CSV table of C-alpha atoms and ligand atoms in Angstrom, one decimal:
chain,number,residue,atom,x,y,z
H,1,ASP,CA,-71.9,118.7,114.0
H,2,SER,CA,-72.5,119.2,117.7
H,3,GLU,CA,-75.8,117.4,117.7
H,4,PRO,CA,-76.5,113.8,116.6
H,5,LYS,CA,-78.6,113.8,113.4
H,6,LYS,CA,-82.0,112.3,113.5
H,7,GLU,CA,-81.6,110.3,110.3
H,8,ASP,CA,-78.3,108.8,111.6
H,9,LEU,CA,-79.9,107.8,114.8
H,10,GLN,CA,-82.9,106.3,113.0
H,11,GLN,CA,-80.6,104.2,110.8
H,12,ILE,CA,-78.6,102.9,113.7
H,13,ILE,CA,-81.6,102.3,115.9
H,14,GLN,CA,-83.2,100.3,113.1
H,15,LEU,CA,-80.2,98.1,112.9
H,16,MET,CA,-79.9,97.7,116.7
H,17,ASP,CA,-83.6,96.8,117.0
H,18,GLY,CA,-83.7,94.6,113.9
H,19,PHE,CA,-83.2,91.4,115.9
H,20,LYS,CA,-86.1,92.3,118.3
H,21,ALA,CA,-88.4,92.8,115.3
H,22,SER,CA,-87.3,89.6,113.7
H,23,LYS,CA,-87.9,87.6,116.9
H,24,ALA,CA,-91.3,89.2,117.4
H,25,LEU,CA,-92.3,88.2,113.9
H,26,PHE,CA,-90.9,84.7,114.4
H,27,THR,CA,-92.6,84.2,117.7
H,28,ALA,CA,-96.0,85.5,116.6
H,29,SER,CA,-95.7,83.2,113.6
H,30,LYS,CA,-94.6,80.2,115.6
H,31,MET,CA,-97.4,80.7,118.2
H,32,GLY,CA,-100.0,80.8,115.5
H,33,VAL,CA,-101.1,84.5,115.9
H,34,PHE,CA,-101.5,85.2,112.2
H,35,ASP,CA,-103.3,81.9,111.6
H,36,LEU,CA,-105.6,82.6,114.5
H,37,LEU,CA,-106.5,86.1,113.4
H,38,GLN,CA,-107.0,85.0,109.8
H,39,ARG,CA,-109.7,82.6,111.1
H,40,LYS,CA,-111.1,84.9,113.8
H,41,PRO,CA,-110.4,88.5,113.1
H,42,GLY,CA,-111.5,91.0,115.8
H,43,LEU,CA,-110.3,89.1,119.0
H,44,ASP,CA,-109.0,91.1,121.9
H,45,ALA,CA,-105.7,90.4,123.6
H,46,ALA,CA,-107.2,88.3,126.4
H,47,GLN,CA,-109.0,86.1,123.8
H,48,VAL,CA,-105.9,85.8,121.7
H,49,ALA,CA,-103.9,84.8,124.9
H,50,GLN,CA,-106.4,82.1,125.7
H,51,GLU,CA,-106.4,80.7,122.2
H,52,ILE,CA,-102.6,80.6,121.9
H,53,LYS,CA,-102.3,79.4,125.5
H,54,ALA,CA,-100.1,82.3,126.7
H,55,ALA,CA,-100.2,84.9,129.4
H,56,VAL,CA,-102.3,87.9,128.8
H,57,LYS,CA,-99.5,90.3,129.6
H,58,GLY,CA,-97.0,88.5,127.3
H,59,THR,CA,-99.6,88.4,124.5
H,60,GLU,CA,-100.4,92.1,124.8
H,61,GLY,CA,-96.7,92.8,124.4
H,62,LEU,CA,-96.4,90.6,121.4
H,63,LEU,CA,-99.5,91.9,119.7
H,64,GLY,CA,-98.5,95.5,120.4
H,65,ALA,CA,-95.1,94.9,118.8
H,66,CYS,CA,-96.8,93.3,115.8
H,67,VAL,CA,-99.1,96.3,115.4
H,68,SER,CA,-96.2,98.7,115.5
H,69,LEU,CA,-94.4,96.7,112.8
H,70,GLY,CA,-97.4,96.9,110.4
H,71,LEU,CA,-98.3,93.2,110.8
H,72,LEU,CA,-101.5,93.6,112.8
H,73,GLN,CA,-104.2,96.1,113.4
H,74,ILE,CA,-106.0,95.9,116.7
H,75,TYR,CA,-106.5,92.8,116.3
H,76,LYS,CA,-106.6,91.4,112.8
H,77,ASN,CA,-104.0,90.7,110.1
H,78,THR,CA,-103.0,93.7,108.0
H,79,ASP,CA,-103.0,93.1,104.2
H,80,LEU,CA,-99.3,92.3,104.4
H,81,ALA,CA,-99.9,89.6,107.0
H,82,THR,CA,-102.8,88.2,105.1
H,83,ARG,CA,-100.7,87.9,102.0
H,84,TYR,CA,-97.5,86.4,103.5
H,85,LEU,CA,-97.8,85.4,107.1
H,86,TRP,CA,-100.6,82.9,107.8
H,87,SER,CA,-99.7,79.3,106.9
H,88,ASP,CA,-102.2,78.6,104.0
H,89,SER,CA,-102.0,81.7,102.0
H,90,PRO,CA,-100.7,81.0,98.5
H,91,PHE,CA,-97.6,83.1,99.0
H,92,SER,CA,-97.1,82.2,102.7
H,93,LEU,CA,-93.6,82.7,104.0
H,94,HIS,CA,-94.6,80.9,107.2
H,95,GLY,CA,-92.3,77.9,106.4
H,96,TYR,CA,-89.3,80.1,105.8
H,97,ILE,CA,-90.0,82.1,108.9
H,98,GLN,CA,-89.9,78.9,111.0
H,99,HIS,CA,-86.6,78.0,109.4
H,100,CYS,CA,-85.2,81.5,110.3
H,101,ASN,CA,-86.4,81.0,113.9
H,102,GLU,CA,-85.3,77.4,114.4
H,103,THR,CA,-82.1,77.1,112.3
H,104,LEU,CA,-80.7,80.5,111.2
H,105,TRP,CA,-81.3,82.3,114.6
H,106,PRO,CA,-79.3,79.7,116.6
H,107,LEU,CA,-76.5,79.8,113.9
H,108,PHE,CA,-76.4,83.6,113.9
H,109,SER,CA,-76.2,83.7,117.7
H,110,HIS,CA,-72.7,82.2,117.1
H,111,LEU,CA,-71.7,84.7,114.5
H,112,GLU,CA,-68.7,85.9,116.4
H,113,SER,CA,-67.3,82.3,116.5
H,114,ALA,CA,-68.1,81.9,112.8
H,115,VAL,CA,-66.1,85.0,112.0
H,116,ARG,CA,-63.2,84.1,114.2
H,117,GLU,CA,-63.0,80.5,112.8
H,118,GLY,CA,-64.3,81.0,109.3
H,119,THR,CA,-66.5,77.9,109.6
H,120,ASN,CA,-70.1,77.0,109.9
H,121,GLN,CA,-71.5,76.8,113.4
H,122,HIS,CA,-73.7,73.8,113.2
H,123,GLU,CA,-71.9,71.9,115.8
H,124,ARG,CA,-72.1,74.8,118.4
H,125,ALA,CA,-75.7,75.6,117.6
H,126,PHE,CA,-77.1,72.0,117.3
H,127,GLY,CA,-74.5,69.8,119.0
H,128,LYS,CA,-73.5,67.8,115.9
H,129,LYS,CA,-71.0,68.3,113.1
H,130,ALA,CA,-72.4,68.9,109.6
H,131,ASN,CA,-70.1,67.7,106.8
H,132,ASP,CA,-73.0,67.6,104.4
H,133,LEU,CA,-75.5,70.2,105.5
H,134,PHE,CA,-78.5,68.3,104.0
H,135,GLN,CA,-77.7,64.7,104.8
H,136,ASP,CA,-76.1,65.4,108.2
H,137,THR,CA,-78.4,68.2,109.5
H,138,TYR,CA,-81.7,68.5,107.8
H,139,TYR,CA,-82.6,65.0,106.7
H,140,ASN,CA,-81.8,62.8,109.6
H,141,ASN,CA,-84.8,63.9,111.6
H,142,GLN,CA,-88.2,63.8,110.0
H,143,SER,CA,-89.6,67.0,111.5
H,144,VAL,CA,-86.5,69.0,110.8
H,145,LYS,CA,-86.6,67.7,107.2
H,146,LEU,CA,-90.2,68.7,106.8
H,147,ARG,CA,-89.5,72.1,108.2
H,148,PHE,CA,-86.6,72.6,105.8
H,149,MET,CA,-88.7,71.5,102.9
H,150,ASN,CA,-91.5,73.8,103.9
H,151,ALA,CA,-89.0,76.6,104.1
H,152,MET,CA,-87.7,75.9,100.6
H,153,HIS,CA,-91.3,75.5,99.3
H,154,SER,CA,-92.5,78.8,100.6
H,155,ILE,CA,-89.6,80.8,99.0
H,156,ALA,CA,-90.0,78.8,95.8
H,157,LYS,CA,-93.7,79.5,95.6
H,158,VAL,CA,-93.1,83.2,96.0
H,159,THR,CA,-90.2,83.3,93.5
H,160,GLY,CA,-91.1,80.5,91.1
H,161,LYS,CA,-93.1,82.4,88.6
H,162,ALA,CA,-90.5,85.2,88.3
H,163,VAL,CA,-87.8,82.5,87.7
H,164,ALA,CA,-89.9,80.5,85.3
H,165,THR,CA,-90.8,83.5,83.1
H,166,ALA,CA,-87.5,85.4,83.3
H,167,PHE,CA,-86.4,84.2,79.8
H,168,ASP,CA,-87.8,82.8,76.6
H,169,LEU,CA,-87.5,79.1,77.2
H,170,SER,CA,-89.8,78.0,74.3
H,171,SER,CA,-87.0,76.0,72.6
H,172,TYR,CA,-86.6,73.7,75.6
H,173,LYS,CA,-89.1,70.8,75.9
H,174,THR,CA,-87.5,68.8,78.7
H,175,ALA,CA,-86.1,70.3,81.9
H,176,CYS,CA,-84.5,68.8,85.0
H,177,ASP,CA,-84.6,70.8,88.2
H,178,LEU,CA,-81.5,69.7,90.1
H,179,GLY,CA,-82.1,69.9,93.8
H,180,GLY,CA,-85.7,70.8,92.9
H,181,CYS,CA,-86.9,69.8,96.4
H,182,THR,CA,-90.7,70.0,96.6
H,183,GLY,CA,-91.3,70.6,92.9
H,184,ALA,CA,-92.6,74.2,93.4
H,185,ILE,CA,-90.4,75.7,90.7
H,186,ALA,CA,-91.1,72.7,88.4
H,187,TYR,CA,-94.9,73.3,88.6
H,188,GLU,CA,-94.4,77.0,87.9
H,189,LEU,CA,-92.3,76.0,84.8
H,190,THR,CA,-95.0,73.7,83.4
H,191,LYS,CA,-97.6,76.3,84.1
H,192,ALA,CA,-95.6,79.0,82.2
H,193,HIS,CA,-94.5,76.6,79.4
H,194,PRO,CA,-97.3,74.4,78.3
H,195,GLU,CA,-95.0,72.2,76.2
H,196,MET,CA,-92.4,71.6,78.8
H,197,SER,CA,-92.1,68.6,81.0
H,198,VAL,CA,-89.9,68.7,84.1
H,199,THR,CA,-88.0,66.1,86.1
H,200,VAL,CA,-87.3,67.1,89.7
H,201,PHE,CA,-84.1,65.4,90.8
H,202,ASP,CA,-83.3,65.5,94.6
H,203,LEU,CA,-82.0,63.2,97.4
H,204,PRO,CA,-84.2,60.2,98.2
H,205,GLU,CA,-85.1,61.6,101.6
H,206,VAL,CA,-86.7,64.6,99.8
H,207,VAL,CA,-88.3,62.7,97.0
H,208,GLU,CA,-90.1,60.4,99.4
H,209,MET,CA,-91.9,63.4,100.9
H,210,SER,CA,-92.7,65.2,97.7
H,211,GLU,CA,-96.3,64.1,97.6
H,212,HIS,CA,-97.0,66.3,100.7
H,213,PHE,CA,-96.3,69.3,98.5
H,214,HIS,CA,-98.1,68.4,95.2
H,215,PRO,CA,-100.6,71.1,94.2
H,216,SER,CA,-104.2,69.9,94.2
H,217,HIS,CA,-104.3,69.7,90.4
H,218,THR,CA,-101.3,67.4,89.9
H,219,ASP,CA,-99.6,67.9,86.6
H,220,ASN,CA,-98.3,64.8,84.9
H,221,ARG,CA,-95.6,66.8,83.2
H,222,VAL,CA,-93.8,66.9,86.5
H,223,SER,CA,-92.0,63.8,87.7
H,224,PHE,CA,-89.6,63.0,90.5
H,225,VAL,CA,-86.3,61.1,90.4
H,226,ALA,CA,-84.2,60.3,93.5
H,227,GLY,CA,-80.5,60.6,93.4
H,228,ASP,CA,-77.3,62.4,94.4
H,229,PHE,CA,-76.3,65.0,91.9
H,230,PHE,CA,-72.6,64.6,92.8
H,231,LYS,CA,-72.5,60.8,92.3
H,232,ASP,CA,-75.4,59.6,90.2
H,233,GLU,CA,-76.3,59.9,86.5
H,234,LEU,CA,-78.4,63.0,85.8
H,235,PRO,CA,-81.7,62.6,84.0
H,236,LYS,CA,-81.5,63.7,80.4
H,237,ALA,CA,-82.9,67.1,79.7
H,238,ASP,CA,-82.3,70.0,77.4
H,239,LEU,CA,-82.6,72.6,80.2
H,240,TYR,CA,-81.1,72.1,83.7
H,241,ILE,CA,-82.3,74.3,86.5
H,242,LEU,CA,-80.0,75.2,89.4
H,243,ALA,CA,-82.2,77.2,91.8
H,244,ARG,CA,-80.5,78.1,95.0
H,245,ILE,CA,-78.0,75.2,94.6
H,246,LEU,CA,-74.6,76.6,93.8
H,247,HIS,CA,-74.4,79.0,96.8
H,248,ASP,CA,-74.4,76.0,99.1
H,249,TRP,CA,-71.1,74.6,97.7
H,250,PRO,CA,-67.5,75.6,97.4
H,251,ASP,CA,-66.0,76.0,94.0
H,252,GLU,CA,-64.5,72.4,94.0
H,253,LYS,CA,-68.0,70.9,94.4
H,254,VAL,CA,-69.6,73.3,92.0
H,255,HIS,CA,-67.0,72.2,89.3
H,256,ILE,CA,-68.0,68.5,90.0
H,257,LEU,CA,-71.7,69.3,89.4
H,258,LEU,CA,-71.2,71.6,86.4
H,259,LYS,CA,-68.9,69.0,84.8
H,260,LYS,CA,-71.7,66.4,85.1
H,261,ILE,CA,-74.2,68.8,83.6
H,262,GLY,CA,-71.8,69.8,80.8
H,263,ASP,CA,-71.2,66.2,80.0
H,264,ALA,CA,-75.0,65.5,79.9
H,265,CYS,CA,-75.6,68.5,77.6
H,266,THR,CA,-75.4,68.7,73.8
H,267,PRO,CA,-74.8,72.1,72.1
H,268,GLY,CA,-77.7,74.4,72.6
H,269,CYS,CA,-78.8,72.9,75.9
H,270,GLY,CA,-79.3,75.4,78.7
H,271,VAL,CA,-78.6,76.0,82.4
H,272,LEU,CA,-81.1,78.2,84.2
H,273,LEU,CA,-79.4,79.5,87.3
H,274,SER,CA,-81.4,81.2,90.1
H,275,GLU,CA,-79.6,82.9,93.0
H,276,ILE,CA,-79.2,86.2,94.7
H,277,LEU,CA,-76.5,87.8,92.4
H,278,LEU,CA,-74.1,89.9,94.3
H,279,ASN,CA,-73.1,93.3,92.9
H,280,GLU,CA,-69.7,92.9,91.1
H,281,ASP,CA,-68.1,95.3,93.6
H,282,ARG,CA,-69.7,93.3,96.5
H,283,SER,CA,-71.5,96.4,97.8
H,284,GLY,CA,-74.8,94.5,98.0
H,285,PRO,CA,-77.5,93.4,98.0
H,286,SER,CA,-77.3,93.0,101.8
H,287,ARG,CA,-79.8,90.1,101.6
H,288,GLY,CA,-77.1,88.1,99.9
H,289,LEU,CA,-74.2,89.4,102.0
H,290,LEU,CA,-76.1,88.7,105.2
H,291,GLN,CA,-77.1,85.2,104.0
H,292,ALA,CA,-73.4,84.5,103.5
H,293,LEU,CA,-72.8,85.0,107.2
H,294,SER,CA,-74.6,81.9,108.1
H,295,MET,CA,-71.4,80.3,106.8
H,296,SER,CA,-72.5,77.2,105.0
H,297,ASP,CA,-69.5,75.7,103.2
H,298,GLY,CA,-70.6,77.5,100.1
H,299,LYS,CA,-70.5,81.2,99.2
H,300,GLN,CA,-72.6,83.9,97.5
H,301,ARG,CA,-71.3,84.9,94.1
H,302,SER,CA,-71.8,87.7,91.5
H,303,ALA,CA,-73.0,87.1,88.0
H,304,ALA,CA,-69.5,87.3,86.6
H,305,GLU,CA,-68.3,84.7,89.1
H,306,TYR,CA,-71.1,82.3,88.1
H,307,SER,CA,-70.4,83.0,84.4
H,308,THR,CA,-66.7,82.1,84.9
H,309,LEU,CA,-67.6,78.8,86.6
H,310,LEU,CA,-70.1,77.9,83.9
H,311,LYS,CA,-67.7,79.0,81.1
H,312,SER,CA,-65.1,76.5,82.2
H,313,HIS,CA,-67.7,73.7,81.4
H,314,GLY,CA,-68.6,75.1,78.0
H,315,PHE,CA,-71.6,77.3,78.9
H,316,ILE,CA,-71.9,80.9,77.6
H,317,THR,CA,-74.0,83.3,79.6
H,318,ALA,CA,-76.8,84.4,77.3
H,319,GLU,CA,-78.9,86.6,79.6
H,320,ILE,CA,-78.9,87.9,83.2
H,321,ARG,CA,-82.1,89.1,84.8
H,322,HIS,CA,-82.3,91.0,88.1
H,323,THR,CA,-85.9,90.3,88.9
H,324,ASP,CA,-87.8,92.4,91.4
H,325,ASN,CA,-88.4,89.2,93.4
H,326,LEU,CA,-86.2,87.5,96.0
H,327,LEU,CA,-84.0,85.7,93.4
H,328,ASP,CA,-82.2,86.8,90.2
H,329,ALA,CA,-81.7,84.6,87.2
H,330,MET,CA,-79.1,83.7,84.5
H,331,LEU,CA,-79.6,81.7,81.4
H,332,CYS,CA,-76.4,80.0,80.1
H,333,VAL,CA,-76.2,77.9,76.8
H,334,LYS,CA,-73.8,75.1,75.9
H,335,GLU,CA,-71.4,76.2,73.2
H,336,MET,CA,-71.8,74.9,69.7
H,337,CYS,CA,-68.3,73.5,69.4
H,338,SER,CA,-66.2,72.2,72.3
H,339,ALA,CA,-62.4,72.3,72.6
H,340,SER,CA,-62.2,68.6,71.7
H,341,SER,CA,-63.9,69.0,68.2
Q,401,SAM,N1,-84.1,74.3,94.3
Q,401,SAM,C1,-85.0,74.5,95.4
Q,401,SAM,C2,-85.5,75.9,95.5
Q,401,SAM,O1,-84.9,76.8,94.9
Q,401,SAM,O2,-86.4,76.1,96.2
Q,401,SAM,C3,-84.3,74.0,96.7
Q,401,SAM,C4,-83.0,74.7,97.1
Q,401,SAM,S1,-82.3,74.0,98.6
Q,401,SAM,C5,-81.3,75.4,99.1
Q,401,SAM,C6,-81.1,72.8,98.0
Q,401,SAM,C7,-81.7,71.5,97.5
Q,401,SAM,O3,-80.6,70.7,97.0
Q,401,SAM,C8,-82.4,70.7,98.6
Q,401,SAM,O4,-83.7,70.3,98.1
Q,401,SAM,C9,-81.5,69.5,98.7
Q,401,SAM,O5,-82.2,68.4,99.1
Q,401,SAM,C10,-80.9,69.4,97.4
Q,401,SAM,N2,-79.6,68.7,97.4
Q,401,SAM,C11,-78.6,68.8,98.3
Q,401,SAM,N3,-77.6,68.0,98.0
Q,401,SAM,C12,-78.0,67.2,97.0
Q,401,SAM,C13,-77.4,66.1,96.3
Q,401,SAM,N4,-76.2,65.7,96.6
Q,401,SAM,N5,-78.1,65.6,95.3
Q,401,SAM,C14,-79.3,66.0,94.9
Q,401,SAM,N6,-79.9,67.1,95.6
Q,401,SAM,C15,-79.3,67.6,96.6
């Protein structure tokens, strides 16, 4: 044990350098490098520099870092970048990468304060207090709102099919996607289930922008309703979707929402939950545990924790699916007889 082990050092160095790699990816994405090289593969560094209006020396450094990370070959997009990094690819993560750069990066730069205080750091990072993350932070500025919607849309497009096909949903004909944002998951659901129609329910600020995100073949089985799921009546449906909703809220708020869903449901109705499910011993996955560090007022939970929350509103967990995609899924069904019967 007198010498440091190579694998140990590699593991530590990877963690220490992780933020540099993240920022190189974010910067190349923001400066349009992947979009440019998708349109014009084969440029040299000086040509790239001219097109992205940057210094040749700086551009060489950025391109070199991207080559070393497997994102570029000298100089064109690798298959990975072609699939996920330029803005118009079907599975583009460009929108989410912008969100990481503009929102999560500033929040994480205040991680020490977040840990000391146990609160979210929106005020430190952005100069304003966020009581409601959506209404106070994301939606009172049009370009921030669009950036957030693009971020949600990009993840939902990548995960939507895995969520929509995780379970046999053939007995459900009407679904309501609560906080369904751009409708990306709703469109995947109607594609996978030809007899299902889906109502996307989200805040008015989101619904008014939803047309920007309609796929070119709009599907008349997807409709949009504006409202606040804590206050307004929920659209009737026999399946409610909660995709990346509950992790944003503390248990008290989750109970308010689940009670409303429980009241709207008759026996046999379902809730399809889609979240990163933490291991029951909280040993991972690190994606979920790291996301928890951005300290919204919500929290990441395990399947058993979600089951307990849903059980108290009359829903029995029928199936749990750990997909190989970014999000896992649970299907819960409203019990046949309630305590009051
Ligand atoms: N379900 C989408 C997905 O998985 O891609 C979006 C998830 S995003 C993290 C949370 C969504 O909940 C946003 O679209 C937001 O506008 C919506 N939302 C937040 N508060 C809401 C409220 N009080 N009523 C209705 N929707 C709300």
